[in-house]
mmCIF file with all atom_site columns, C-alpha atoms and ligand atoms in Angstrom:
data_model
loop_
_atom_site.group_PDB
_atom_site.id
_atom_site.type_symbol
_atom_site.label_atom_id
_atom_site.label_alt_id
_atom_site.label_comp_id
_atom_site.label_asym_id
_atom_site.label_entity_id
_atom_site.label_seq_id
_atom_site.pdbx_PDB_ins_code
_atom_site.Cartn_x
_atom_site.Cartn_y
_atom_site.Cartn_z
_atom_site.occupancy
_atom_site.B_iso_or_equiv
_atom_site.pdbx_formal_charge
_atom_site.auth_seq_id
_atom_site.auth_comp_id
_atom_site.auth_asym_id
_atom_site.auth_atom_id
_atom_site.pdbx_PDB_model_num
ATOM   1   C  CA  . UNK S 1 1   ? -42.125 -32.460 138.690 1.00 61.00 ? 1   UNK S CA  1
ATOM   2   C  CA  . UNK S 1 2   ? -45.129 -30.030 137.823 1.00 81.00 ? 2   UNK S CA  1
ATOM   3   C  CA  . UNK S 1 3   ? -46.078 -28.693 141.145 1.00 88.00 ? 3   UNK S CA  1
ATOM   4   C  CA  . UNK S 1 4   ? -44.193 -27.436 144.122 1.00 91.00 ? 4   UNK S CA  1
ATOM   5   C  CA  . UNK S 1 5   ? -45.104 -25.541 147.258 1.00 94.00 ? 5   UNK S CA  1
ATOM   6   C  CA  . UNK S 1 6   ? -42.433 -23.611 149.190 1.00 94.00 ? 6   UNK S CA  1
ATOM   7   C  CA  . UNK S 1 7   ? -42.790 -21.273 152.177 1.00 95.00 ? 7   UNK S CA  1
ATOM   8   C  CA  . UNK S 1 8   ? -40.657 -18.226 152.063 1.00 95.00 ? 8   UNK S CA  1
ATOM   9   C  CA  . UNK S 1 9   ? -39.849 -16.481 155.383 1.00 95.00 ? 9   UNK S CA  1
ATOM   10  C  CA  . UNK S 1 10  ? -38.861 -12.919 154.249 1.00 96.00 ? 10  UNK S CA  1
ATOM   11  C  CA  . UNK S 1 11  ? -39.148 -10.686 151.325 1.00 97.00 ? 11  UNK S CA  1
ATOM   12  C  CA  . UNK S 1 12  ? -35.576 -11.484 150.455 1.00 96.00 ? 12  UNK S CA  1
ATOM   13  C  CA  . UNK S 1 13  ? -36.425 -15.115 150.267 1.00 95.00 ? 13  UNK S CA  1
ATOM   14  C  CA  . UNK S 1 14  ? -39.434 -14.575 147.961 1.00 97.00 ? 14  UNK S CA  1
ATOM   15  C  CA  . UNK S 1 15  ? -36.878 -12.468 145.657 1.00 96.00 ? 15  UNK S CA  1
ATOM   16  C  CA  . UNK S 1 16  ? -34.421 -15.325 145.894 1.00 94.00 ? 16  UNK S CA  1
ATOM   17  C  CA  . UNK S 1 17  ? -37.070 -17.676 144.676 1.00 95.00 ? 17  UNK S CA  1
ATOM   18  C  CA  . UNK S 1 18  ? -37.880 -15.303 141.951 1.00 96.00 ? 18  UNK S CA  1
ATOM   19  C  CA  . UNK S 1 19  ? -34.249 -15.139 140.902 1.00 95.00 ? 19  UNK S CA  1
ATOM   20  C  CA  . UNK S 1 20  ? -34.109 -18.929 140.590 1.00 94.00 ? 20  UNK S CA  1
ATOM   21  C  CA  . UNK S 1 21  ? -37.227 -18.790 138.468 1.00 94.00 ? 21  UNK S CA  1
ATOM   22  C  CA  . UNK S 1 22  ? -35.658 -16.016 136.407 1.00 96.00 ? 22  UNK S CA  1
ATOM   23  C  CA  . UNK S 1 23  ? -32.687 -18.046 135.534 1.00 94.00 ? 23  UNK S CA  1
ATOM   24  C  CA  . UNK S 1 24  ? -34.759 -20.549 133.716 1.00 92.00 ? 24  UNK S CA  1
ATOM   25  C  CA  . UNK S 1 25  ? -37.275 -18.632 131.835 1.00 94.00 ? 25  UNK S CA  1
ATOM   26  C  CA  . UNK S 1 26  ? -37.029 -18.253 128.210 1.00 95.00 ? 26  UNK S CA  1
ATOM   27  C  CA  . UNK S 1 27  ? -38.848 -16.305 125.435 1.00 97.00 ? 27  UNK S CA  1
ATOM   28  C  CA  . UNK S 1 28  ? -42.360 -17.464 125.243 1.00 96.00 ? 28  UNK S CA  1
ATOM   29  C  CA  . UNK S 1 29  ? -42.574 -18.230 128.867 1.00 96.00 ? 29  UNK S CA  1
ATOM   30  C  CA  . UNK S 1 30  ? -45.795 -16.960 130.645 1.00 97.00 ? 30  UNK S CA  1
ATOM   31  C  CA  . UNK S 1 31  ? -45.872 -16.555 134.357 1.00 97.00 ? 31  UNK S CA  1
ATOM   32  C  CA  . UNK S 1 32  ? -49.423 -16.121 135.796 1.00 98.00 ? 32  UNK S CA  1
ATOM   33  C  CA  . UNK S 1 33  ? -49.104 -14.693 139.476 1.00 98.00 ? 33  UNK S CA  1
ATOM   34  C  CA  . UNK S 1 34  ? -52.145 -14.794 141.801 1.00 98.00 ? 34  UNK S CA  1
ATOM   35  C  CA  . UNK S 1 35  ? -52.820 -14.095 145.368 1.00 98.00 ? 35  UNK S CA  1
ATOM   36  C  CA  . UNK S 1 36  ? -54.409 -11.275 147.600 1.00 97.00 ? 36  UNK S CA  1
ATOM   37  C  CA  . UNK S 1 37  ? -53.073 -7.821  147.917 1.00 95.00 ? 37  UNK S CA  1
ATOM   38  C  CA  . UNK S 1 38  ? -49.694 -7.821  149.532 1.00 96.00 ? 38  UNK S CA  1
ATOM   39  C  CA  . UNK S 1 39  ? -49.144 -11.611 148.852 1.00 98.00 ? 39  UNK S CA  1
ATOM   40  C  CA  . UNK S 1 40  ? -45.724 -10.857 147.293 1.00 98.00 ? 40  UNK S CA  1
ATOM   41  C  CA  . UNK S 1 41  ? -46.497 -10.997 143.584 1.00 98.00 ? 41  UNK S CA  1
ATOM   42  C  CA  . UNK S 1 42  ? -44.285 -7.842  142.879 1.00 97.00 ? 42  UNK S CA  1
ATOM   43  C  CA  . UNK S 1 43  ? -41.755 -8.999  145.160 1.00 98.00 ? 43  UNK S CA  1
ATOM   44  C  CA  . UNK S 1 44  ? -41.365 -12.157 143.163 1.00 98.00 ? 44  UNK S CA  1
ATOM   45  C  CA  . UNK S 1 45  ? -41.307 -10.356 139.981 1.00 98.00 ? 45  UNK S CA  1
ATOM   46  C  CA  . UNK S 1 46  ? -38.376 -8.171  141.327 1.00 98.00 ? 46  UNK S CA  1
ATOM   47  C  CA  . UNK S 1 47  ? -36.456 -11.460 141.935 1.00 97.00 ? 47  UNK S CA  1
ATOM   48  C  CA  . UNK S 1 48  ? -37.416 -12.698 138.558 1.00 98.00 ? 48  UNK S CA  1
ATOM   49  C  CA  . UNK S 1 49  ? -35.778 -9.671  137.097 1.00 98.00 ? 49  UNK S CA  1
ATOM   50  C  CA  . UNK S 1 50  ? -32.545 -10.207 139.168 1.00 97.00 ? 50  UNK S CA  1
ATOM   51  C  CA  . UNK S 1 51  ? -32.554 -13.741 137.771 1.00 97.00 ? 51  UNK S CA  1
ATOM   52  C  CA  . UNK S 1 52  ? -32.769 -12.660 134.077 1.00 98.00 ? 52  UNK S CA  1
ATOM   53  C  CA  . UNK S 1 53  ? -29.985 -9.974  134.627 1.00 98.00 ? 53  UNK S CA  1
ATOM   54  C  CA  . UNK S 1 54  ? -32.010 -6.843  134.388 1.00 98.00 ? 54  UNK S CA  1
ATOM   55  C  CA  . UNK S 1 55  ? -29.675 -4.077  135.489 1.00 97.00 ? 55  UNK S CA  1
ATOM   56  C  CA  . UNK S 1 56  ? -30.197 -3.274  139.153 1.00 94.00 ? 56  UNK S CA  1
ATOM   57  C  CA  . UNK S 1 57  ? -30.910 0.367   138.453 1.00 95.00 ? 57  UNK S CA  1
ATOM   58  C  CA  . UNK S 1 58  ? -33.935 -0.546  136.438 1.00 95.00 ? 58  UNK S CA  1
ATOM   59  C  CA  . UNK S 1 59  ? -37.097 0.103   138.572 1.00 93.00 ? 59  UNK S CA  1
ATOM   60  C  CA  . UNK S 1 60  ? -39.196 -2.980  138.980 1.00 94.00 ? 60  UNK S CA  1
ATOM   61  C  CA  . UNK S 1 61  ? -42.676 -2.186  140.197 1.00 92.00 ? 61  UNK S CA  1
ATOM   62  C  CA  . UNK S 1 62  ? -46.331 -2.715  139.386 1.00 83.00 ? 62  UNK S CA  1
ATOM   63  C  CA  . UNK S 1 63  ? -47.158 -0.889  136.228 1.00 73.00 ? 63  UNK S CA  1
ATOM   64  C  CA  . UNK S 1 64  ? -49.304 2.171   137.110 1.00 73.00 ? 64  UNK S CA  1
ATOM   65  C  CA  . UNK S 1 65  ? -49.116 4.919   134.601 1.00 69.00 ? 65  UNK S CA  1
ATOM   66  C  CA  . UNK S 1 66  ? -48.639 2.471   131.818 1.00 74.00 ? 66  UNK S CA  1
ATOM   67  C  CA  . UNK S 1 67  ? -50.182 -0.947  131.591 1.00 83.00 ? 67  UNK S CA  1
ATOM   68  C  CA  . UNK S 1 68  ? -47.301 -2.883  130.688 1.00 92.00 ? 68  UNK S CA  1
ATOM   69  C  CA  . UNK S 1 69  ? -43.715 -2.291  131.970 1.00 95.00 ? 69  UNK S CA  1
ATOM   70  C  CA  . UNK S 1 70  ? -40.757 -3.688  129.938 1.00 96.00 ? 70  UNK S CA  1
ATOM   71  C  CA  . UNK S 1 71  ? -37.383 -4.447  131.406 1.00 97.00 ? 71  UNK S CA  1
ATOM   72  C  CA  . UNK S 1 72  ? -34.278 -5.404  129.490 1.00 97.00 ? 72  UNK S CA  1
ATOM   73  C  CA  . UNK S 1 73  ? -32.208 -8.419  130.666 1.00 96.00 ? 73  UNK S CA  1
ATOM   74  C  CA  . UNK S 1 74  ? -31.070 -11.724 129.232 1.00 97.00 ? 74  UNK S CA  1
ATOM   75  C  CA  . UNK S 1 75  ? -34.711 -11.905 127.872 1.00 98.00 ? 75  UNK S CA  1
ATOM   76  C  CA  . UNK S 1 76  ? -37.102 -9.135  127.645 1.00 98.00 ? 76  UNK S CA  1
ATOM   77  C  CA  . UNK S 1 77  ? -39.540 -9.031  130.522 1.00 98.00 ? 77  UNK S CA  1
ATOM   78  C  CA  . UNK S 1 78  ? -43.080 -7.700  130.149 1.00 97.00 ? 78  UNK S CA  1
ATOM   79  C  CA  . UNK S 1 79  ? -44.713 -7.017  133.465 1.00 97.00 ? 79  UNK S CA  1
ATOM   80  C  CA  . UNK S 1 80  ? -48.439 -6.638  133.466 1.00 95.00 ? 80  UNK S CA  1
ATOM   81  C  CA  . UNK S 1 81  ? -50.816 -5.951  136.380 1.00 93.00 ? 81  UNK S CA  1
ATOM   82  C  CA  . UNK S 1 82  ? -54.431 -7.279  135.276 1.00 93.00 ? 82  UNK S CA  1
ATOM   83  C  CA  . UNK S 1 83  ? -55.984 -5.710  138.390 1.00 90.00 ? 83  UNK S CA  1
ATOM   84  C  CA  . UNK S 1 84  ? -56.195 -2.640  136.157 1.00 82.00 ? 84  UNK S CA  1
ATOM   85  C  CA  . UNK S 1 85  ? -57.574 -4.325  133.045 1.00 87.00 ? 85  UNK S CA  1
ATOM   86  C  CA  . UNK S 1 86  ? -61.163 -4.772  132.315 1.00 87.00 ? 86  UNK S CA  1
ATOM   87  C  CA  . UNK S 1 87  ? -60.678 -8.363  131.250 1.00 89.00 ? 87  UNK S CA  1
ATOM   88  C  CA  . UNK S 1 88  ? -59.335 -10.911 128.716 1.00 90.00 ? 88  UNK S CA  1
ATOM   89  C  CA  . UNK S 1 89  ? -60.110 -8.941  125.566 1.00 90.00 ? 89  UNK S CA  1
ATOM   90  C  CA  . UNK S 1 90  ? -57.856 -6.065  126.886 1.00 90.00 ? 90  UNK S CA  1
ATOM   91  C  CA  . UNK S 1 91  ? -54.895 -8.392  127.235 1.00 91.00 ? 91  UNK S CA  1
ATOM   92  C  CA  . UNK S 1 92  ? -55.358 -9.617  123.779 1.00 91.00 ? 92  UNK S CA  1
ATOM   93  C  CA  . UNK S 1 93  ? -55.544 -6.059  122.329 1.00 91.00 ? 93  UNK S CA  1
ATOM   94  C  CA  . UNK S 1 94  ? -52.394 -5.277  124.373 1.00 92.00 ? 94  UNK S CA  1
ATOM   95  C  CA  . UNK S 1 95  ? -50.659 -7.814  122.101 1.00 94.00 ? 95  UNK S CA  1
ATOM   96  C  CA  . UNK S 1 96  ? -49.853 -10.494 124.576 1.00 95.00 ? 96  UNK S CA  1
ATOM   97  C  CA  . UNK S 1 97  ? -48.962 -12.936 121.585 1.00 95.00 ? 97  UNK S CA  1
ATOM   98  C  CA  . UNK S 1 98  ? -46.474 -10.390 120.287 1.00 97.00 ? 98  UNK S CA  1
ATOM   99  C  CA  . UNK S 1 99  ? -44.984 -10.136 123.729 1.00 97.00 ? 99  UNK S CA  1
ATOM   100 C  CA  . UNK S 1 100 ? -44.626 -13.836 124.178 1.00 97.00 ? 100 UNK S CA  1
ATOM   101 C  CA  . UNK S 1 101 ? -43.057 -14.065 120.735 1.00 98.00 ? 101 UNK S CA  1
ATOM   102 C  CA  . UNK S 1 102 ? -40.264 -11.639 121.892 1.00 97.00 ? 102 UNK S CA  1
ATOM   103 C  CA  . UNK S 1 103 ? -39.956 -12.030 125.653 1.00 98.00 ? 103 UNK S CA  1
ATOM   104 C  CA  . UNK S 1 104 ? -41.281 -13.302 128.893 1.00 98.00 ? 104 UNK S CA  1
ATOM   105 C  CA  . UNK S 1 105 ? -44.672 -12.232 130.184 1.00 98.00 ? 105 UNK S CA  1
ATOM   106 C  CA  . UNK S 1 106 ? -45.350 -11.730 133.841 1.00 98.00 ? 106 UNK S CA  1
ATOM   107 C  CA  . UNK S 1 107 ? -48.939 -11.048 134.952 1.00 97.00 ? 107 UNK S CA  1
ATOM   108 C  CA  . UNK S 1 108 ? -50.308 -10.114 138.356 1.00 96.00 ? 108 UNK S CA  1
ATOM   109 C  CA  . UNK S 1 109 ? -53.748 -11.003 139.156 1.00 95.00 ? 109 UNK S CA  1
ATOM   110 C  CA  . UNK S 1 110 ? -53.717 -13.406 136.198 1.00 96.00 ? 110 UNK S CA  1
ATOM   111 C  CA  . UNK S 1 111 ? -56.860 -15.152 137.066 1.00 96.00 ? 111 UNK S CA  1
ATOM   112 C  CA  . UNK S 1 112 ? -58.776 -12.051 135.785 1.00 94.00 ? 112 UNK S CA  1
ATOM   113 C  CA  . UNK S 1 113 ? -57.500 -12.719 132.286 1.00 95.00 ? 113 UNK S CA  1
ATOM   114 C  CA  . UNK S 1 114 ? -56.914 -16.383 132.499 1.00 95.00 ? 114 UNK S CA  1
ATOM   115 C  CA  . UNK S 1 115 ? -58.899 -17.020 129.337 1.00 94.00 ? 115 UNK S CA  1
ATOM   116 C  CA  . UNK S 1 116 ? -56.455 -15.033 127.271 1.00 95.00 ? 116 UNK S CA  1
ATOM   117 C  CA  . UNK S 1 117 ? -53.286 -16.772 128.695 1.00 96.00 ? 117 UNK S CA  1
ATOM   118 C  CA  . UNK S 1 118 ? -51.624 -19.648 126.991 1.00 95.00 ? 118 UNK S CA  1
ATOM   119 C  CA  . UNK S 1 119 ? -52.356 -23.009 128.581 1.00 94.00 ? 119 UNK S CA  1
ATOM   120 C  CA  . UNK S 1 120 ? -48.586 -23.613 128.764 1.00 92.00 ? 120 UNK S CA  1
ATOM   121 C  CA  . UNK S 1 121 ? -47.629 -21.301 131.493 1.00 95.00 ? 121 UNK S CA  1
ATOM   122 C  CA  . UNK S 1 122 ? -46.262 -21.370 134.988 1.00 95.00 ? 122 UNK S CA  1
ATOM   123 C  CA  . UNK S 1 123 ? -48.892 -20.708 137.578 1.00 96.00 ? 123 UNK S CA  1
ATOM   124 C  CA  . UNK S 1 124 ? -47.582 -18.980 140.853 1.00 97.00 ? 124 UNK S CA  1
ATOM   125 C  CA  . UNK S 1 125 ? -50.106 -18.710 143.609 1.00 98.00 ? 125 UNK S CA  1
ATOM   126 C  CA  . UNK S 1 126 ? -49.082 -16.826 146.640 1.00 98.00 ? 126 UNK S CA  1
ATOM   127 C  CA  . UNK S 1 127 ? -50.670 -16.781 150.192 1.00 98.00 ? 127 UNK S CA  1
ATOM   128 C  CA  . UNK S 1 128 ? -50.162 -15.047 153.388 1.00 98.00 ? 128 UNK S CA  1
ATOM   129 C  CA  . UNK S 1 129 ? -48.990 -17.412 156.195 1.00 98.00 ? 129 UNK S CA  1
ATOM   130 C  CA  . UNK S 1 130 ? -47.941 -14.692 158.581 1.00 98.00 ? 130 UNK S CA  1
ATOM   131 C  CA  . UNK S 1 131 ? -46.670 -11.149 158.436 1.00 98.00 ? 131 UNK S CA  1
ATOM   132 C  CA  . UNK S 1 132 ? -43.260 -12.220 156.987 1.00 97.00 ? 132 UNK S CA  1
ATOM   133 C  CA  . UNK S 1 133 ? -44.130 -15.705 155.541 1.00 97.00 ? 133 UNK S CA  1
ATOM   134 C  CA  . UNK S 1 134 ? -45.794 -16.538 152.257 1.00 98.00 ? 134 UNK S CA  1
ATOM   135 C  CA  . UNK S 1 135 ? -46.715 -19.863 150.789 1.00 97.00 ? 135 UNK S CA  1
ATOM   136 C  CA  . UNK S 1 136 ? -45.880 -20.012 147.151 1.00 97.00 ? 136 UNK S CA  1
ATOM   137 C  CA  . UNK S 1 137 ? -47.148 -22.770 144.931 1.00 96.00 ? 137 UNK S CA  1
ATOM   138 C  CA  . UNK S 1 138 ? -45.721 -23.240 141.447 1.00 95.00 ? 138 UNK S CA  1
ATOM   139 C  CA  . UNK S 1 139 ? -47.581 -25.267 139.047 1.00 94.00 ? 139 UNK S CA  1
ATOM   140 C  CA  . UNK S 1 140 ? -47.086 -25.950 135.433 1.00 90.00 ? 140 UNK S CA  1
ATOM   141 C  CA  . UNK S 1 141 ? -49.774 -27.898 133.744 1.00 83.00 ? 141 UNK S CA  1
ATOM   142 C  CA  . UNK S 1 142 ? -47.932 -28.752 130.602 1.00 83.00 ? 142 UNK S CA  1
ATOM   143 C  CA  . UNK S 1 143 ? -44.344 -28.011 130.648 1.00 78.00 ? 143 UNK S CA  1
ATOM   144 C  CA  . UNK S 1 144 ? -42.182 -30.105 132.718 1.00 74.00 ? 144 UNK S CA  1
ATOM   145 C  CA  . UNK S 1 145 ? -39.985 -27.965 134.888 1.00 72.00 ? 145 UNK S CA  1
ATOM   146 C  CA  . UNK S 1 146 ? -38.428 -30.952 136.909 1.00 67.00 ? 146 UNK S CA  1
ATOM   147 C  CA  . UNK S 1 147 ? -34.972 -29.890 136.329 1.00 68.00 ? 147 UNK S CA  1
ATOM   148 C  CA  . UNK S 1 148 ? -34.700 -26.772 138.072 1.00 69.00 ? 148 UNK S CA  1
ATOM   149 C  CA  . UNK S 1 149 ? -37.755 -27.222 140.443 1.00 74.00 ? 149 UNK S CA  1
ATOM   150 C  CA  . UNK S 1 150 ? -36.012 -30.251 142.013 1.00 69.00 ? 150 UNK S CA  1
ATOM   151 C  CA  . UNK S 1 151 ? -33.346 -28.265 143.615 1.00 67.00 ? 151 UNK S CA  1
ATOM   152 C  CA  . UNK S 1 152 ? -35.230 -25.036 144.105 1.00 73.00 ? 152 UNK S CA  1
ATOM   153 C  CA  . UNK S 1 153 ? -35.559 -25.506 147.948 1.00 68.00 ? 153 UNK S CA  1
ATOM   154 C  CA  . UNK S 1 154 ? -31.848 -26.318 148.509 1.00 67.00 ? 154 UNK S CA  1
ATOM   155 C  CA  . UNK S 1 155 ? -30.804 -23.255 146.593 1.00 72.00 ? 155 UNK S CA  1
ATOM   156 C  CA  . UNK S 1 156 ? -33.094 -20.838 148.149 1.00 72.00 ? 156 UNK S CA  1
ATOM   157 C  CA  . UNK S 1 157 ? -30.794 -19.943 151.071 1.00 64.00 ? 157 UNK S CA  1
ATOM   158 C  CA  . UNK S 1 158 ? -27.797 -19.466 149.075 1.00 60.00 ? 158 UNK S CA  1
ATOM   159 C  CA  . UNK S 1 159 ? -29.128 -17.110 146.484 1.00 58.00 ? 159 UNK S CA  1
ATOM   160 C  CA  . UNK S 1 160 ? -27.775 -13.536 146.325 1.00 53.00 ? 160 UNK S CA  1
ATOM   161 C  CA  . UNK S 1 161 ? -30.401 -10.871 146.050 1.00 53.00 ? 161 UNK S CA  1
ATOM   162 C  CA  . UNK S 1 162 ? -30.254 -7.129  145.387 1.00 51.00 ? 162 UNK S CA  1
ATOM   163 C  CA  . UNK S 1 163 ? -33.776 -6.149  146.496 1.00 47.00 ? 163 UNK S CA  1
HETATM 164 N  N1  . LIG I 2 .   ? -42.115 -13.807 152.677 1.00 74.76 ? 1   LIG I N1  1
HETATM 165 C  C1  . LIG I 2 .   ? -42.449 -12.596 151.972 1.00 74.76 ? 1   LIG I C1  1
HETATM 166 N  N2  . LIG I 2 .   ? -42.459 -12.475 150.710 1.00 74.76 ? 1   LIG I N2  1
HETATM 167 C  C2  . LIG I 2 .   ? -42.878 -11.425 149.998 1.00 74.76 ? 1   LIG I C2  1
HETATM 168 N  N3  . LIG I 2 .   ? -43.165 -10.401 150.537 1.00 74.76 ? 1   LIG I N3  1
HETATM 169 C  C3  . LIG I 2 .   ? -43.177 -10.278 151.898 1.00 74.76 ? 1   LIG I C3  1
HETATM 170 C  C4  . LIG I 2 .   ? -42.911 -11.374 152.640 1.00 74.76 ? 1   LIG I C4  1
HETATM 171 N  N4  . LIG I 2 .   ? -43.032 -11.018 154.061 1.00 74.76 ? 1   LIG I N4  1
HETATM 172 C  C5  . LIG I 2 .   ? -43.470 -9.777  153.959 1.00 74.76 ? 1   LIG I C5  1
HETATM 173 N  N5  . LIG I 2 .   ? -43.565 -9.208  152.647 1.00 74.76 ? 1   LIG I N5  1
HETATM 174 C  C6  . LIG I 2 .   ? -44.249 -8.013  152.441 1.00 74.76 ? 1   LIG I C6  1
HETATM 175 O  O1  . LIG I 2 .   ? -45.328 -8.044  151.846 1.00 74.76 ? 1   LIG I O1  1
HETATM 176 C  C7  . LIG I 2 .   ? -45.484 -7.124  150.821 1.00 74.76 ? 1   LIG I C7  1
HETATM 177 C  C8  . LIG I 2 .   ? -45.618 -7.798  149.430 1.00 74.76 ? 1   LIG I C8  1
HETATM 178 O  O2  . LIG I 2 .   ? -45.986 -6.716  148.588 1.00 74.76 ? 1   LIG I O2  1
HETATM 179 P  P1  . LIG I 2 .   ? -46.087 -6.962  146.993 1.00 74.76 ? 1   LIG I P1  1
HETATM 180 O  O3  . LIG I 2 .   ? -46.271 -5.489  146.411 1.00 74.76 ? 1   LIG I O3  1
HETATM 181 O  O4  . LIG I 2 .   ? -44.946 -7.752  146.505 1.00 74.76 ? 1   LIG I O4  1
HETATM 182 O  O5  . LIG I 2 .   ? -47.480 -7.669  146.959 1.00 74.76 ? 1   LIG I O5  1
HETATM 183 P  P2  . LIG I 2 .   ? -48.517 -7.985  145.737 1.00 74.76 ? 1   LIG I P2  1
HETATM 184 O  O6  . LIG I 2 .   ? -48.979 -9.326  145.749 1.00 74.76 ? 1   LIG I O6  1
HETATM 185 O  O7  . LIG I 2 .   ? -47.728 -7.542  144.397 1.00 74.76 ? 1   LIG I O7  1
HETATM 186 O  O8  . LIG I 2 .   ? -49.624 -7.005  145.971 1.00 74.76 ? 1   LIG I O8  1
HETATM 187 P  P3  . LIG I 2 .   ? -50.705 -6.114  145.098 1.00 74.76 ? 1   LIG I P3  1
HETATM 188 O  O9  . LIG I 2 .   ? -51.849 -7.006  144.708 1.00 74.76 ? 1   LIG I O9  1
HETATM 189 O  O10 . LIG I 2 .   ? -50.975 -4.937  145.715 1.00 74.76 ? 1   LIG I O10 1
HETATM 190 O  O11 . LIG I 2 .   ? -49.929 -5.840  143.756 1.00 74.76 ? 1   LIG I O11 1
HETATM 191 C  C9  . LIG I 2 .   ? -44.102 -6.144  150.885 1.00 74.76 ? 1   LIG I C9  1
HETATM 192 O  O12 . LIG I 2 .   ? -44.341 -5.154  151.709 1.00 74.76 ? 1   LIG I O12 1
HETATM 193 C  C10 . LIG I 2 .   ? -43.202 -7.224  151.435 1.00 74.76 ? 1   LIG I C10 1
HETATM 194 O  O13 . LIG I 2 .   ? -42.177 -6.437  152.237 1.00 74.76 ? 1   LIG I O13 1
HETATM 195 MG MG1 . LIG I 2 .   ? -48.062 -6.128  142.833 1.00 74.76 ? 2   LIG I MG1 1
#
């Protein structure tokens, strides 16, 4: 399965979805997050951090003063907000290839720098449904994520979260 749409009904559920994704990411994984302001991209990243065992005292937020945030966990997580970047060349200059060689890259507003991202990535598109609901579409054009995507929905209600 390479495409799945899930509706989350709270920030905690989006975090829980992120945690399931986080348990399956590996060095070299690029996760491209898109959707409008407040769609929940950062909320999902917080969950991914939980799922990769980033210690709970590590702050996970959109990078503001620096362009890339790095979190330590089972794998290294590099968190980029392309909203603040001028475009694809900047992400190449930032060393995205080196980041993918040593960890997982999570990019908010990824469409802005799509040319510079690997084709083999997990695209996550988020949209508002209501004040507390978000539609999250996961799509992976190359890599087959069938194994964990198949039971994603079932697991969603039972996943512990910290955020
Ligand atoms: N089901 C939901 N999933 C995620 N967030 C939700 C949900 N329902 C309500 N929210 C709220 O929506 C907001 C999402 O904020 P978040 O910072 O994650 O968005 P974002 O997509 O990263 O925005 P930005 O483009 O500004 O970085 C939070 O205030 C969160 O509490
Ligand atoms: Mg954000």
